[in-house]
Amino acid sequence: ATEAEEKDLVIIGGGVAGYVAAIKAGQEGMKVTCIEKRGTLGGTCLNVGCIPSKSLLNNSHLYHQVLHDTKHRGIEVGDVKLNLAQLMKAKDTSVAGLTKGVEFLFKKNGVEYIKGTGTFQDEHTIKVALNDGGETAVRGKNILIATGSEVSPFPGLEIDEKRVVSSTGAIALEKVPEKMLVIGGGIIGLEMASVWSRLGSQVTVVEFLDQIGGPGMDTEIAKATQKILKKQGMIFKTGTKVVSGDKSGEKVKLEVDSAKGGKPETLEADVVLVAIGRRPYTGNLGLENIGLELDERGRVIIDSEYRTKIPHIRCVGDVTFGPMLAHKAEEEAVAVVEYIKKGYGHVNYGCIPSVMYTFPEVAWVGQSEQDLKKAGVKYRIGTFPFSANSRAKTNLDTDGMVKMLADPETDRLLGIHIIGPNAGEMIAEGTLALEYGASAEDIARTCHAHPTLAEAFKEAAMATYSKAIHF
Ligand code: FAD
Ligand code: NAI
């Protein structure tokens, strides 16, 4: 690549972080190239993460509901059968439609797309080993690292994506396993446990911490979630650590130990899902060629404007700091292009929602009760159960609640936590409120349509400083 051919921006990685930055840069009139090695755009999220997992969650829920939750609604169905191959095909159709959609958006916005693996040759040049063979090089005035993350392996238990699977294997099993063991009761563990449990597996989740949902989930909500998922048939071993695994026999075996020390136990299953987190991915990137170092957790080190110590090389998404979430990557992607083009950008890290797409869904934004306690911040709590919400009662889906935390003096919202039907959609209102620095009373005085689940949201806000009407 010559200097005359230099692009305004070269992006390594075509996941949510990379592809959104590419489109935004195209819209801003920049000459932009995006290098992606997978063969399709959209990264983990569209290919093996958010999208395929939500397809399976949606359709396995429908199957489970038809099997177990229609008779009392006055709908009698007979001969319900699972066609797993078709369920997987429906998932593949959604994935293909969306990844091709991104390719179309690249064309529309004049983004050059190179299929291959990018490696730093020097501070301005990326060498690309093309997927179809051969090599090329691109030069960029600015370079964006958006190489994402990969599964953290479990030491001593090799992932074969058949019997010992990561989330990638868990979204593509060819048969419903009789017994499934999940190492890690975080978001991936619980979403995948839901899918296979609904389809007929006996699923046991082993979680090191005393609570499921990962450390970010409010403890009260996590307890309520565990109770509901248990009712659905999942078995939980919390406060329990998987110490080793063995897949040499017919069944995969796990040695588990009480986290606080206690009697070890051996568990067996047909399939084991390793869901103990993800780690930044910088393989083959050649960071050593330009002297860029990683922190102790393998993350690319950046400043508040996403610059590495080489200022024209920036980095966003899973491969750097912050929660590993698609919408966080997307926000950063827009902001980083704005920084390059205009010198300013904006992401509010205190206001990034989290959603777990189980049934019911769990969603939150802002701080949890345990966060506030730890920080010594005073708070008031308002809760409202869906069992007292007219729409939830009408739909016969009354599990869950809305919980709001607000400053006792100013009434400003500090955190919002929801477990309930459509919590993932409802949290958008909470996120907007938090972003605008709303008080609980601001929400309570906003008219909400009746009958909607969102009325539970309004009433929890009322309960924060006064009393809810319907509970
Ligand atoms: P990635 O999506 O990982 O993309 C990075 C891309 O870079 C990859 O495609 C990779 O092939 C490419 N690449 C890497 N190195 C090179 C190189 N040297 N040259 C060329 N290309 C390279 N998040 C949510 O917000 N909601 C969800 O519901 C959700 N569900 C998930 C479910 C699962 C099972 C998993 C695993 C993750 C889920 N996530 C979810 C997380 C989400 O997928 C990530 O946060 C998101 O994909 C991060 O985007 P990214 O662009 O930073 O990285
Ligand atoms: P996670 O970090 O959420 O959870 C991993 C869990 O495994 C933790 O609770 C941890 O205590 C436990 N653990 C670790 N070692 C263990 C051991 N030896 N024995 C027992 N338990 C052990 O990671 P997860 O679920 O793999 O997800 C990775 C990332 O993917 C998440 O951080 C999330 O950002 C993203 N994701 C987001 C989704 C969403 O937004 N709906 C869906 C799926 C993934």
Coordinates of C-alpha atoms and ligand atoms in Angstrom, one line a residue:
A1 CA 0.0 0.0 0.0
T2 CA 1.4 3.4 -1.0
E3 CA 0.8 6.7 0.9
A4 CA -1.4 7.8 -2.0
E5 CA -3.7 4.9 -1.3
E6 CA -3.9 5.7 2.4
K7 CA -7.4 5.4 3.9
D8 CA -8.8 7.8 6.5
L9 CA -9.7 4.8 8.7
V10 CA -8.7 1.1 8.6
I11 CA -10.7 -1.1 11.0
I12 CA -9.6 -4.6 12.1
G13 CA -12.6 -6.7 13.0
G14 CA -16.1 -6.6 11.5
G15 CA -18.1 -7.3 14.7
V16 CA -20.6 -4.8 16.2
A17 CA -17.7 -2.5 17.2
G18 CA -16.0 -2.6 13.8
Y19 CA -19.0 -2.7 11.5
V20 CA -20.8 0.2 13.2
A21 CA -17.6 2.3 13.2
A22 CA -17.2 1.5 9.5
I23 CA -20.8 2.6 8.6
K24 CA -20.5 5.7 10.7
A25 CA -17.2 6.6 9.1
G26 CA -18.7 6.1 5.7
Q27 CA -21.6 8.4 6.6
E28 CA -19.1 11.0 7.7
G29 CA -17.5 10.9 4.2
M30 CA -14.3 9.1 5.3
K31 CA -12.5 6.6 3.1
V32 CA -12.8 3.4 5.2
T33 CA -11.7 -0.2 5.0
C34 CA -12.9 -3.0 7.3
I35 CA -10.9 -6.2 7.6
E36 CA -12.8 -9.3 8.9
K37 CA -11.5 -12.8 8.9
R38 CA -14.7 -14.8 9.7
G39 CA -16.0 -14.7 6.2
T40 CA -19.2 -12.9 7.4
L41 CA -19.8 -9.6 9.1
G42 CA -21.4 -9.0 12.5
G43 CA -18.8 -10.7 14.7
T44 CA -19.6 -12.8 17.7
C45 CA -22.9 -11.0 18.2
L46 CA -24.6 -11.7 14.9
N47 CA -22.9 -15.0 14.1
V48 CA -22.6 -17.0 17.3
G49 CA -23.8 -14.7 20.1
C50 CA -26.7 -12.4 20.7
I51 CA -28.7 -13.2 17.6
P52 CA -28.6 -17.0 17.3
S53 CA -29.0 -17.4 21.1
K54 CA -32.1 -15.1 21.1
S55 CA -33.6 -17.1 18.2
L56 CA -33.2 -20.3 20.2
L57 CA -34.5 -18.6 23.3
N58 CA -37.6 -17.3 21.5
N59 CA -38.5 -20.5 19.8
S60 CA -37.7 -22.8 22.7
H61 CA -39.9 -20.7 24.9
L62 CA -42.7 -21.0 22.4
Y63 CA -42.3 -24.8 22.3
H64 CA -42.2 -25.0 26.1
Q65 CA -45.2 -22.8 26.4
V66 CA -47.2 -24.9 23.9
L67 CA -46.3 -28.0 25.8
H68 CA -47.0 -26.8 29.3
D69 CA -48.8 -23.5 29.4
T70 CA -51.8 -23.5 27.1
K71 CA -54.4 -25.8 28.7
H72 CA -55.3 -23.3 31.4
R73 CA -55.6 -20.6 28.8
G74 CA -58.3 -22.6 27.0
I75 CA -56.1 -23.9 24.2
E76 CA -55.8 -27.6 23.9
V77 CA -53.1 -28.9 21.6
G78 CA -52.1 -32.4 20.8
D79 CA -49.1 -34.2 19.4
V80 CA -46.5 -31.4 19.9
K81 CA -43.2 -32.4 18.4
L82 CA -39.8 -30.8 18.5
N83 CA -38.0 -30.5 15.1
L84 CA -34.6 -29.5 16.3
A85 CA -33.1 -29.3 12.8
Q86 CA -35.9 -26.8 11.8
L87 CA -35.3 -24.9 15.0
M88 CA -31.7 -24.5 14.1
K89 CA -32.6 -23.6 10.5
A90 CA -34.8 -20.8 11.7
K91 CA -31.8 -19.5 13.7
D92 CA -29.5 -19.8 10.7
T93 CA -32.0 -17.8 8.6
S94 CA -32.1 -15.0 11.1
V95 CA -28.3 -14.9 11.3
A96 CA -27.8 -15.0 7.5
G97 CA -30.4 -12.2 6.9
L98 CA -28.7 -9.9 9.4
T99 CA -25.1 -10.6 8.4
K100 CA -25.9 -10.0 4.7
G101 CA -27.8 -6.9 5.8
V102 CA -24.6 -5.5 7.2
E103 CA -22.8 -6.3 4.0
F104 CA -25.5 -4.3 2.1
L105 CA -25.0 -1.4 4.5
F106 CA -21.3 -1.4 3.8
K107 CA -22.0 -1.1 0.1
K108 CA -24.5 1.7 0.7
N109 CA -22.0 3.7 2.8
G110 CA -19.0 3.1 0.5
V111 CA -17.1 0.9 3.0
E112 CA -14.4 -1.3 1.5
Y113 CA -14.7 -4.8 3.0
I114 CA -11.6 -7.2 2.9
K115 CA -12.1 -10.8 4.0
G116 CA -8.9 -11.8 5.7
T117 CA -6.8 -11.6 8.9
G118 CA -5.2 -8.3 9.6
T119 CA -1.7 -7.9 11.3
F120 CA 0.1 -4.7 12.2
Q121 CA 3.2 -4.4 9.9
D122 CA 4.0 -0.9 11.2
E123 CA 2.1 1.9 12.9
H124 CA 0.2 2.8 9.7
T125 CA 0.2 -0.5 7.7
I126 CA -1.9 -3.6 8.1
K127 CA -0.9 -6.7 6.3
V128 CA -3.9 -8.9 5.4
A129 CA -3.7 -12.7 4.8
L130 CA -6.7 -13.0 2.5
N131 CA -9.2 -15.8 3.2
D132 CA -9.1 -16.8 -0.4
G133 CA -5.3 -17.0 -0.4
G134 CA -2.6 -14.5 -1.0
E135 CA -1.8 -11.3 0.8
T136 CA -2.5 -7.6 0.6
A137 CA -1.7 -4.5 2.7
V138 CA -3.7 -1.4 3.6
R139 CA -2.5 1.9 4.9
G140 CA -4.5 4.0 7.3
K141 CA -4.2 7.5 8.6
N142 CA -6.2 6.2 11.6
I143 CA -6.5 2.5 12.6
L144 CA -9.2 1.0 14.9
I145 CA -8.7 -2.2 16.7
A146 CA -12.1 -4.0 17.1
T147 CA -11.0 -7.6 17.4
G148 CA -13.5 -8.6 20.1
S149 CA -13.3 -11.5 22.5
E150 CA -13.2 -15.3 22.7
V151 CA -14.3 -17.9 25.2
S152 CA -12.2 -18.4 28.3
P153 CA -11.3 -22.0 28.4
F154 CA -11.6 -24.3 31.4
P155 CA -8.1 -25.6 32.3
G156 CA -7.8 -29.3 31.6
L157 CA -11.1 -29.7 29.8
E158 CA -10.7 -29.2 26.1
I159 CA -13.6 -27.7 24.3
D160 CA -14.5 -30.0 21.3
E161 CA -17.9 -28.2 20.6
K162 CA -19.7 -31.6 20.7
R163 CA -19.5 -33.0 24.3
V164 CA -17.6 -30.1 25.9
V165 CA -19.0 -27.0 24.4
S166 CA -18.7 -23.3 24.5
S167 CA -21.7 -21.1 23.7
T168 CA -20.8 -21.7 20.0
G169 CA -21.3 -25.4 20.3
A170 CA -24.3 -24.9 22.6
I171 CA -26.2 -23.0 19.9
A172 CA -25.6 -25.8 17.4
L173 CA -26.2 -29.1 19.2
E174 CA -27.7 -31.8 16.9
K175 CA -29.5 -33.6 19.6
V176 CA -31.1 -32.7 22.9
P177 CA -28.7 -34.0 25.6
E178 CA -30.3 -36.1 28.3
K179 CA -28.2 -34.4 30.9
M180 CA -26.3 -31.2 30.6
L181 CA -23.9 -29.5 33.1
V182 CA -23.2 -25.8 32.9
I183 CA -20.0 -24.5 34.4
G184 CA -20.8 -20.9 35.3
G185 CA -24.2 -19.4 36.2
G186 CA -23.6 -16.1 34.4
I187 CA -25.6 -14.7 31.5
I188 CA -24.4 -17.3 28.9
G189 CA -24.9 -20.2 31.3
L190 CA -28.4 -19.2 32.2
E191 CA -29.6 -18.4 28.7
M192 CA -28.2 -21.6 27.3
A193 CA -29.5 -23.6 30.3
S194 CA -32.9 -22.2 29.6
V195 CA -32.9 -23.2 25.9
W196 CA -31.9 -26.8 26.6
S197 CA -33.9 -27.3 29.7
R198 CA -37.1 -26.2 27.8
L199 CA -36.2 -28.6 25.0
G200 CA -36.1 -31.5 27.5
S201 CA -32.6 -31.7 29.0
Q202 CA -32.0 -32.1 32.7
V203 CA -29.8 -29.1 33.3
T204 CA -27.6 -28.5 36.3
V205 CA -25.8 -25.2 36.7
V206 CA -22.7 -25.0 38.9
E207 CA -21.8 -21.5 40.0
F208 CA -18.9 -20.5 42.1
L209 CA -20.5 -17.4 43.7
D210 CA -23.4 -17.5 46.1
Q211 CA -25.6 -15.9 43.5
I212 CA -26.4 -16.6 39.9
G213 CA -26.5 -14.0 37.0
G214 CA -22.9 -12.8 37.5
P215 CA -21.8 -10.2 40.0
G216 CA -23.6 -7.3 38.2
M217 CA -27.1 -8.5 39.0
D218 CA -28.8 -7.1 42.1
T219 CA -28.8 -9.8 44.7
E220 CA -32.5 -9.7 45.5
I221 CA -33.3 -10.0 41.8
A222 CA -30.8 -12.8 41.4
K223 CA -32.5 -14.7 44.2
A224 CA -35.9 -14.2 42.7
T225 CA -34.6 -15.3 39.3
Q226 CA -33.1 -18.5 40.8
K227 CA -36.4 -19.4 42.4
I228 CA -38.3 -19.0 39.2
L229 CA -35.7 -20.9 37.0
K230 CA -35.7 -23.7 39.6
K231 CA -39.5 -23.9 39.3
Q232 CA -38.9 -24.4 35.6
G233 CA -36.8 -27.5 36.3
M234 CA -33.2 -26.2 36.4
I235 CA -31.0 -27.5 39.2
F236 CA -28.6 -25.1 40.8
K237 CA -25.4 -25.6 42.8
T238 CA -24.3 -22.2 43.9
G239 CA -21.3 -21.6 46.1
T240 CA -19.8 -24.5 44.3
K241 CA -16.6 -24.6 42.2
V242 CA -15.8 -26.9 39.4
V243 CA -12.2 -28.0 40.1
S244 CA -11.5 -30.4 37.2
G245 CA -13.2 -32.2 34.3
D246 CA -12.6 -35.5 32.5
K247 CA -14.1 -36.5 29.2
S248 CA -12.3 -39.7 28.6
G249 CA -15.3 -41.9 29.5
E250 CA -18.7 -42.3 27.9
K251 CA -20.0 -39.4 30.1
V252 CA -18.2 -36.1 30.8
K253 CA -17.4 -35.9 34.5
L254 CA -16.8 -32.8 36.6
E255 CA -15.3 -32.7 40.1
V256 CA -16.9 -30.0 42.1
D257 CA -16.1 -28.6 45.5
S258 CA -18.0 -26.3 47.9
A259 CA -16.4 -22.9 47.3
K260 CA -16.0 -22.5 51.1
G261 CA -14.3 -25.9 51.3
G262 CA -16.4 -29.1 51.9
K263 CA -17.1 -32.4 50.5
P264 CA -16.1 -32.9 46.9
E265 CA -18.6 -34.4 44.5
T266 CA -18.5 -35.9 41.0
L267 CA -21.2 -34.9 38.5
E268 CA -21.8 -36.5 35.1
A269 CA -23.5 -35.4 31.9
D270 CA -23.7 -36.0 28.2
V271 CA -22.8 -32.4 27.4
V272 CA -20.9 -29.9 29.5
L273 CA -21.1 -26.2 28.7
V274 CA -18.2 -24.0 29.7
A275 CA -19.5 -20.5 30.4
I276 CA -17.0 -19.0 32.8
G277 CA -16.5 -15.7 30.9
R278 CA -14.9 -14.3 27.8
R279 CA -11.5 -12.8 27.3
P280 CA -10.2 -10.1 24.9
Y281 CA -8.9 -11.5 21.6
T282 CA -5.7 -10.1 20.1
G283 CA -4.3 -13.3 18.4
N284 CA -2.3 -12.7 15.2
L285 CA -2.8 -9.0 15.5
G286 CA 1.0 -8.3 15.7
L287 CA 0.7 -5.8 18.5
E288 CA 4.3 -6.6 19.4
N289 CA 5.4 -5.2 16.0
I290 CA 4.3 -1.8 17.1
G291 CA 5.1 -2.0 20.8
L292 CA 1.5 -2.0 22.1
E293 CA 1.0 -3.7 25.4
L294 CA -2.0 -5.3 27.1
D295 CA -3.1 -5.0 30.7
E296 CA -3.1 -8.0 33.1
R297 CA -6.4 -9.2 31.7
G298 CA -5.3 -9.1 28.1
R299 CA -7.2 -5.8 27.3
V300 CA -5.8 -3.2 24.9
I301 CA -5.0 -0.1 27.0
I302 CA -6.7 3.1 25.9
D303 CA -7.5 6.6 27.2
S304 CA -10.9 8.3 27.5
E305 CA -10.9 9.0 23.7
Y306 CA -10.2 5.4 22.9
R307 CA -6.5 6.2 21.9
T308 CA -3.8 3.7 22.5
K309 CA -0.4 5.1 23.4
I310 CA 0.0 5.5 19.6
P311 CA -2.6 8.2 19.2
H312 CA -3.8 7.4 15.7
I313 CA -4.4 3.8 16.7
R314 CA -7.7 3.5 18.7
C315 CA -9.6 0.6 20.1
V316 CA -13.3 -0.2 21.1
G317 CA -15.5 -3.1 22.0
D318 CA -14.9 -6.3 23.9
V319 CA -11.1 -6.2 23.3
T320 CA -10.8 -3.2 25.7
F321 CA -12.3 -2.1 29.0
G322 CA -15.9 -2.2 30.1
P323 CA -18.8 -4.7 29.9
M324 CA -18.7 -7.1 27.0
L325 CA -22.0 -6.1 25.5
A326 CA -23.0 -5.4 21.9
H327 CA -24.8 -2.2 22.6
K328 CA -21.7 -0.9 24.6
A329 CA -19.5 -1.8 21.5
E330 CA -22.0 0.1 19.3
E331 CA -22.0 3.2 21.4
E332 CA -18.2 3.3 21.5
A333 CA -18.0 2.7 17.7
V334 CA -20.0 5.8 17.0
A335 CA -18.1 7.9 19.6
V336 CA -14.7 6.9 18.4
V337 CA -15.5 8.0 14.8
E338 CA -16.8 11.3 16.2
Y339 CA -13.6 11.7 18.1
I340 CA -11.5 11.1 15.0
K341 CA -13.7 13.3 12.8
K342 CA -14.8 16.1 15.1
G343 CA -12.7 15.8 18.3
Y344 CA -15.5 14.9 20.6
G345 CA -17.8 12.0 21.4
H346 CA -20.0 10.6 24.2
V347 CA -20.6 7.3 26.0
N348 CA -22.2 7.3 29.5
Y349 CA -20.8 4.2 31.1
G350 CA -23.0 4.6 34.1
C351 CA -26.0 4.1 31.9
I352 CA -25.5 0.9 30.0
P353 CA -28.4 -1.5 30.4
S354 CA -28.0 -5.3 30.9
V355 CA -30.6 -7.8 29.8
M356 CA -30.7 -11.5 30.4
Y357 CA -33.1 -13.1 27.9
T358 CA -34.5 -15.9 30.1
F359 CA -38.2 -16.2 30.8
P360 CA -39.0 -14.0 32.6
E361 CA -36.3 -11.6 31.4
V362 CA -34.0 -9.8 33.8
A363 CA -32.9 -6.3 33.1
W364 CA -31.1 -3.6 34.9
V365 CA -29.4 -0.2 34.6
G366 CA -27.4 1.8 37.0
Q367 CA -26.3 0.6 40.4
S368 CA -27.4 -2.5 42.4
E369 CA -28.3 -2.4 46.0
Q370 CA -25.0 -4.2 46.8
D371 CA -23.1 -1.6 44.8
L372 CA -24.6 1.2 46.8
K373 CA -24.0 -0.5 50.1
K374 CA -20.4 -1.1 49.2
A375 CA -20.0 2.6 48.2
G376 CA -21.7 3.8 51.4
V377 CA -24.3 5.6 49.3
K378 CA -27.7 6.1 51.0
Y379 CA -30.8 5.0 49.0
R380 CA -34.5 4.5 49.1
I381 CA -36.2 1.5 47.6
G382 CA -39.5 1.2 45.7
T383 CA -40.7 -2.1 44.5
F384 CA -43.8 -3.3 42.6
P385 CA -44.7 -6.9 41.9
F386 CA -46.1 -8.0 38.5
S387 CA -48.7 -10.0 40.5
A388 CA -50.4 -6.7 41.2
N389 CA -50.1 -5.4 37.6
S390 CA -53.3 -5.7 35.5
R391 CA -51.6 -6.6 32.2
A392 CA -49.4 -9.3 33.8
K393 CA -52.5 -10.7 35.5
T394 CA -54.4 -10.6 32.2
N395 CA -51.6 -12.4 30.5
L396 CA -51.3 -15.0 33.4
D397 CA -47.5 -14.1 33.6
T398 CA -47.2 -12.6 37.0
D399 CA -43.7 -13.7 38.1
G400 CA -41.3 -10.9 38.9
M401 CA -41.1 -7.3 40.0
V402 CA -39.7 -3.8 39.4
K403 CA -37.3 -2.4 41.9
M404 CA -36.1 1.2 41.9
L405 CA -33.3 2.7 43.9
A406 CA -33.3 6.5 44.4
D407 CA -31.4 9.1 46.4
P408 CA -33.3 9.8 49.7
E409 CA -32.5 13.5 49.5
T410 CA -32.8 14.4 45.9
D411 CA -35.0 11.5 44.7
R412 CA -32.6 11.1 41.7
L413 CA -32.7 7.6 40.3
L414 CA -29.6 5.5 41.1
G415 CA -30.6 2.1 39.7
I416 CA -33.5 0.2 38.2
H417 CA -33.9 -3.6 38.3
I418 CA -36.6 -5.6 36.6
I419 CA -37.4 -9.3 36.5
G420 CA -40.5 -9.9 34.5
P421 CA -42.1 -10.4 31.1
N422 CA -40.6 -8.0 28.6
A423 CA -38.1 -6.6 31.1
G424 CA -35.6 -6.1 28.3
E425 CA -37.9 -3.7 26.5
M426 CA -39.1 -2.0 29.6
I427 CA -35.5 -1.2 30.8
A428 CA -35.2 1.3 27.8
E429 CA -37.5 3.7 29.7
G430 CA -35.3 3.3 32.8
T431 CA -32.2 3.9 30.8
L432 CA -33.6 7.1 29.3
A433 CA -34.7 8.3 32.7
L434 CA -31.2 7.6 34.2
E435 CA -29.5 9.3 31.2
Y436 CA -31.6 12.4 31.7
G437 CA -31.0 12.4 35.5
A438 CA -34.7 11.9 36.3
S439 CA -36.1 11.6 39.8
A440 CA -38.4 8.7 40.8
E441 CA -41.2 11.3 41.0
D442 CA -40.6 12.4 37.3
I443 CA -41.4 8.8 36.3
A444 CA -44.4 8.5 38.7
R445 CA -45.9 11.7 37.3
T446 CA -45.5 10.5 33.7
C447 CA -48.7 9.1 32.3
H448 CA -48.3 5.4 31.4
A449 CA -50.9 3.6 29.2
H450 CA -53.3 1.1 30.7
P451 CA -53.2 -1.8 30.8
T452 CA -49.4 -2.2 30.2
L453 CA -46.6 -3.9 32.1
A454 CA -44.9 -0.5 32.1
E455 CA -47.5 0.6 34.8
A456 CA -45.5 -1.6 37.2
F457 CA -42.5 0.6 36.4
K458 CA -44.5 3.8 37.2
E459 CA -45.8 2.3 40.4
A460 CA -42.4 1.2 41.6
A461 CA -41.3 4.8 41.1
M462 CA -44.2 6.0 43.2
A463 CA -43.3 3.5 45.9
T464 CA -39.9 5.0 46.1
Y465 CA -41.0 8.2 47.7
S466 CA -44.7 7.6 48.5
K467 CA -47.0 4.6 48.1
A468 CA -48.0 2.6 45.0
I469 CA -51.7 2.6 44.2
H470 CA -52.3 -1.0 43.4
F471 CA -50.2 -2.7 46.0
Ligands
FAD1 P1 -16.8 -9.4 18.2 O1 -18.2 -9.4 18.0 O2 -16.1 -10.5 18.9 O3 -16.1 -9.1 16.8 C1 -14.7 -9.1 16.5 C2 -14.5 -9.6 15.1 O4 -13.1 -9.3 14.8 C3 -14.7 -11.1 15.0 O5 -15.7 -11.3 14.0 C4 -13.3 -11.6 14.6 O6 -13.4 -12.6 13.6 C5 -12.7 -10.4 14.0 N1 -11.2 -10.4 14.1 C6 -10.4 -10.7 15.2 N2 -9.1 -10.5 15.0 C7 -9.0 -10.2 13.6 C8 -8.0 -10.0 12.8 N3 -6.7 -10.0 13.2 N4 -8.2 -9.7 11.5 C9 -9.5 -9.7 11.0 N5 -10.6 -9.9 11.8 C10 -10.3 -10.2 13.1 N6 -24.3 -8.9 24.0 C11 -25.4 -8.2 24.1 O7 -25.4 -7.0 24.2 N7 -26.6 -8.8 24.1 C12 -26.7 -10.2 24.0 O8 -27.9 -10.7 24.0 C13 -25.6 -10.9 23.9 N8 -25.6 -12.3 23.8 C14 -24.5 -13.0 23.6 C15 -24.6 -14.4 23.5 C16 -23.4 -15.1 23.4 C17 -23.6 -16.6 23.3 C18 -22.2 -14.5 23.4 C19 -20.9 -15.3 23.2 C20 -22.1 -13.1 23.5 C21 -23.2 -12.4 23.6 N9 -23.2 -11.0 23.7 C22 -24.3 -10.3 23.9 C23 -21.9 -10.2 23.7 C24 -21.6 -9.6 22.3 O9 -21.6 -10.7 21.4 C25 -20.3 -8.9 22.3 O10 -20.3 -7.9 23.3 C26 -20.1 -8.2 20.9 O11 -20.1 -9.1 19.9 C27 -18.8 -7.4 20.9 O12 -18.5 -6.9 19.7 P2 -17.0 -6.6 19.2 O13 -17.2 -6.1 17.8 O14 -16.2 -5.9 20.2 O15 -16.4 -8.1 19.1
NAI2 P1 -20.0 -14.2 33.1 O1 -18.7 -13.6 33.6 O2 -21.2 -13.5 33.0 O3 -20.3 -15.5 34.1 C1 -19.4 -16.5 34.4 C2 -19.7 -17.1 35.7 O4 -18.9 -18.3 35.9 C3 -19.5 -16.2 36.9 O5 -20.7 -16.1 37.7 C4 -18.4 -17.0 37.7 O6 -18.5 -16.9 39.1 C5 -18.6 -18.4 37.2 N1 -17.4 -19.3 37.3 C6 -16.1 -19.0 36.9 N2 -15.3 -20.1 37.2 C7 -16.1 -21.1 37.7 C8 -15.8 -22.4 38.2 N3 -14.6 -23.0 38.1 N4 -16.8 -23.1 38.8 C9 -18.1 -22.6 38.8 N5 -18.4 -21.3 38.4 C10 -17.4 -20.6 37.9 O7 -19.6 -14.9 31.7 P2 -20.4 -15.7 30.6 O8 -21.7 -16.1 31.1 O9 -19.5 -16.7 30.0 O10 -20.6 -14.5 29.6 C11 -19.6 -13.8 29.0 C12 -20.0 -12.4 28.5 O11 -20.8 -12.5 27.4 C13 -20.7 -11.7 29.6 O12 -19.8 -10.9 30.3 C14 -21.7 -10.9 28.9 O13 -21.2 -9.5 28.8 C15 -21.8 -11.4 27.5 N6 -23.1 -11.9 27.2 C16 -24.2 -11.1 27.3 C17 -25.5 -11.6 27.1 C18 -26.6 -10.6 27.2 O14 -26.4 -9.5 27.2 N7 -27.9 -11.1 27.2 C19 -25.7 -13.0 26.7 C20 -24.6 -13.8 26.7 C21 -23.3 -13.2 26.9

